[in-house]
Amino acid sequence: MDLMKALAECKHAFESYERTAEEARAYQEQRLLDGLRKREQSACKILDVWVVSTTSVGRQLAASLLVFAFRHGDISERVFDQYWVRLNGLEVAA
């Protein structure tokens, strides 16, 4: 009887650990997504100014900023594609 109780307690402890670990992973993932969202917002503010630039130098700078932000993980692929299309004047309905 004591062995069954000990096994039940071990099982409960293990399940509790699994839930805690899963919650920690979910929390960490959410923090990473929140961080990316904040970086994307900051990058988008900068890109909005440069992407609408009519000078070739301004548009070249915007292209460089866009690639830099993407390579450094400051924007997602979705945001990169969105601005790349705008930058190249290929605005299409999403």
PDB file of C-alpha atoms in Angstrom:
ATOM      1  CA  MET A   1       0.000   0.000   0.000  1.00  0.00           C
ATOM      2  CA  ASP A   2       2.827   2.410   0.856  1.00  0.00           C
ATOM      3  CA  LEU A   3       4.502   1.584  -2.448  1.00  0.00           C
ATOM      4  CA  MET A   4       1.342   2.463  -4.379  1.00  0.00           C
ATOM      5  CA  LYS A   5       1.042   5.720  -2.466  1.00  0.00           C
ATOM      6  CA  ALA A   6       4.695   6.570  -3.181  1.00  0.00           C
ATOM      7  CA  LEU A   7       4.222   5.777  -6.878  1.00  0.00           C
ATOM      8  CA  ALA A   8       1.111   7.960  -7.000  1.00  0.00           C
ATOM      9  CA  GLU A   9       3.008  10.822  -5.344  1.00  0.00           C
ATOM     10  CA  CYS A  10       5.892  10.418  -7.804  1.00  0.00           C
ATOM     11  CA  LYS A  11       3.474  10.433 -10.714  1.00  0.00           C
ATOM     12  CA  HIS A  12       1.763  13.539  -9.361  1.00  0.00           C
ATOM     13  CA  ALA A  13       5.116  15.294  -8.825  1.00  0.00           C
ATOM     14  CA  PHE A  14       6.267  14.387 -12.336  1.00  0.00           C
ATOM     15  CA  GLU A  15       3.014  15.629 -13.897  1.00  0.00           C
ATOM     16  CA  SER A  16       3.285  18.822 -11.872  1.00  0.00           C
ATOM     17  CA  TYR A  17       6.866  19.288 -13.088  1.00  0.00           C
ATOM     18  CA  GLU A  18       5.778  18.732 -16.703  1.00  0.00           C
ATOM     19  CA  ARG A  19       3.009  21.339 -16.356  1.00  0.00           C
ATOM     20  CA  THR A  20       5.411  23.808 -14.777  1.00  0.00           C
ATOM     21  CA  ALA A  21       8.005  23.238 -17.502  1.00  0.00           C
ATOM     22  CA  GLU A  22       5.376  23.666 -20.223  1.00  0.00           C
ATOM     23  CA  GLU A  23       4.100  26.869 -18.605  1.00  0.00           C
ATOM     24  CA  ALA A  24       7.677  28.175 -18.405  1.00  0.00           C
ATOM     25  CA  ARG A  25       8.253  27.403 -22.094  1.00  0.00           C
ATOM     26  CA  ALA A  26       4.982  29.109 -23.044  1.00  0.00           C
ATOM     27  CA  TYR A  27       5.883  32.146 -20.928  1.00  0.00           C
ATOM     28  CA  GLN A  28       9.350  32.379 -22.480  1.00  0.00           C
ATOM     29  CA  GLU A  29       7.907  32.034 -25.975  1.00  0.00           C
ATOM     30  CA  GLN A  30       5.395  34.793 -25.252  1.00  0.00           C
ATOM     31  CA  ARG A  31       8.169  37.062 -23.957  1.00  0.00           C
ATOM     32  CA  LEU A  32      10.172  36.447 -27.124  1.00  0.00           C
ATOM     33  CA  LEU A  33       7.143  37.225 -29.279  1.00  0.00           C
ATOM     34  CA  ASP A  34       6.442  40.383 -27.274  1.00  0.00           C
ATOM     35  CA  GLY A  35      10.060  41.458 -27.711  1.00  0.00           C
ATOM     36  CA  LEU A  36       9.899  40.832 -31.457  1.00  0.00           C
ATOM     37  CA  ARG A  37       6.633  42.767 -31.667  1.00  0.00           C
ATOM     38  CA  LYS A  38       8.207  45.765 -29.892  1.00  0.00           C
ATOM     39  CA  ARG A  39      11.317  45.657 -32.094  1.00  0.00           C
ATOM     40  CA  GLU A  40       9.114  45.378 -35.184  1.00  0.00           C
ATOM     41  CA  GLN A  41       7.115  48.435 -34.113  1.00  0.00           C
ATOM     42  CA  SER A  42      10.303  50.464 -33.680  1.00  0.00           C
ATOM     43  CA  ALA A  43      11.735  49.251 -36.970  1.00  0.00           C
ATOM     44  CA  CYS A  44       8.461  49.929 -38.792  1.00  0.00           C
ATOM     45  CA  LYS A  45       8.451  53.543 -37.591  1.00  0.00           C
ATOM     46  CA  ILE A  46      11.900  54.039 -39.086  1.00  0.00           C
ATOM     47  CA  LEU A  47      11.116  52.112 -42.251  1.00  0.00           C
ATOM     48  CA  ASP A  48       7.870  54.025 -42.807  1.00  0.00           C
ATOM     49  CA  VAL A  49       9.878  57.226 -43.087  1.00  0.00           C
ATOM     50  CA  TRP A  50      12.518  55.819 -45.433  1.00  0.00           C
ATOM     51  CA  VAL A  51      10.359  53.597 -47.637  1.00  0.00           C
ATOM     52  CA  VAL A  52       8.250  56.543 -48.814  1.00  0.00           C
ATOM     53  CA  SER A  53      11.356  58.523 -49.714  1.00  0.00           C
ATOM     54  CA  THR A  54      11.317  59.562 -53.349  1.00  0.00           C
ATOM     55  CA  THR A  55      15.064  59.972 -53.677  1.00  0.00           C
ATOM     56  CA  SER A  56      17.100  57.039 -54.890  1.00  0.00           C
ATOM     57  CA  VAL A  57      19.516  57.477 -51.975  1.00  0.00           C
ATOM     58  CA  GLY A  58      16.643  57.375 -49.492  1.00  0.00           C
ATOM     59  CA  ARG A  59      15.253  54.216 -51.061  1.00  0.00           C
ATOM     60  CA  GLN A  60      18.707  52.586 -51.107  1.00  0.00           C
ATOM     61  CA  LEU A  61      19.091  53.436 -47.442  1.00  0.00           C
ATOM     62  CA  ALA A  62      15.648  51.970 -46.742  1.00  0.00           C
ATOM     63  CA  ALA A  63      16.641  48.744 -48.523  1.00  0.00           C
ATOM     64  CA  SER A  64      19.813  48.530 -46.431  1.00  0.00           C
ATOM     65  CA  LEU A  65      17.904  49.207 -43.209  1.00  0.00           C
ATOM     66  CA  LEU A  66      15.326  46.593 -44.130  1.00  0.00           C
ATOM     67  CA  VAL A  67      17.907  43.885 -44.792  1.00  0.00           C
ATOM     68  CA  PHE A  68      19.850  44.838 -41.660  1.00  0.00           C
ATOM     69  CA  ALA A  69      16.739  44.679 -39.452  1.00  0.00           C
ATOM     70  CA  PHE A  70      15.739  41.300 -40.879  1.00  0.00           C
ATOM     71  CA  ARG A  71      19.194  39.745 -40.558  1.00  0.00           C
ATOM     72  CA  HIS A  72      19.489  40.891 -36.957  1.00  0.00           C
ATOM     73  CA  GLY A  73      16.085  39.509 -36.005  1.00  0.00           C
ATOM     74  CA  ASP A  74      14.439  42.870 -35.430  1.00  0.00           C
ATOM     75  CA  ILE A  75      11.627  42.130 -37.884  1.00  0.00           C
ATOM     76  CA  SER A  76       9.863  38.972 -38.982  1.00  0.00           C
ATOM     77  CA  GLU A  77       9.834  37.600 -42.510  1.00  0.00           C
ATOM     78  CA  ARG A  78       6.242  38.800 -42.888  1.00  0.00           C
ATOM     79  CA  VAL A  79       7.205  42.404 -42.080  1.00  0.00           C
ATOM     80  CA  PHE A  80      10.288  42.140 -44.302  1.00  0.00           C
ATOM     81  CA  ASP A  81       8.154  40.988 -47.240  1.00  0.00           C
ATOM     82  CA  GLN A  82       5.593  43.722 -46.615  1.00  0.00           C
ATOM     83  CA  TYR A  83       8.187  46.496 -46.702  1.00  0.00           C
ATOM     84  CA  TRP A  84      10.153  44.927 -49.546  1.00  0.00           C
ATOM     85  CA  VAL A  85       7.026  44.993 -51.704  1.00  0.00           C
ATOM     86  CA  ARG A  86       6.343  48.614 -50.720  1.00  0.00           C
ATOM     87  CA  LEU A  87       9.939  49.569 -51.331  1.00  0.00           C
ATOM     88  CA  ASN A  88       9.886  48.163 -54.837  1.00  0.00           C
ATOM     89  CA  GLY A  89       6.582  49.808 -55.695  1.00  0.00           C
ATOM     90  CA  LEU A  90       4.863  46.471 -56.095  1.00  0.00           C
ATOM     91  CA  GLU A  91       2.006  47.260 -53.730  1.00  0.00           C
ATOM     92  CA  VAL A  92      -0.515  44.451 -54.112  1.00  0.00           C
ATOM     93  CA  ALA A  93      -3.709  43.629 -52.274  1.00  0.00           C
ATOM     94  CA  ALA A  94      -3.014  41.295 -49.373  1.00  0.00           C
TER      95      ALA A  94
END
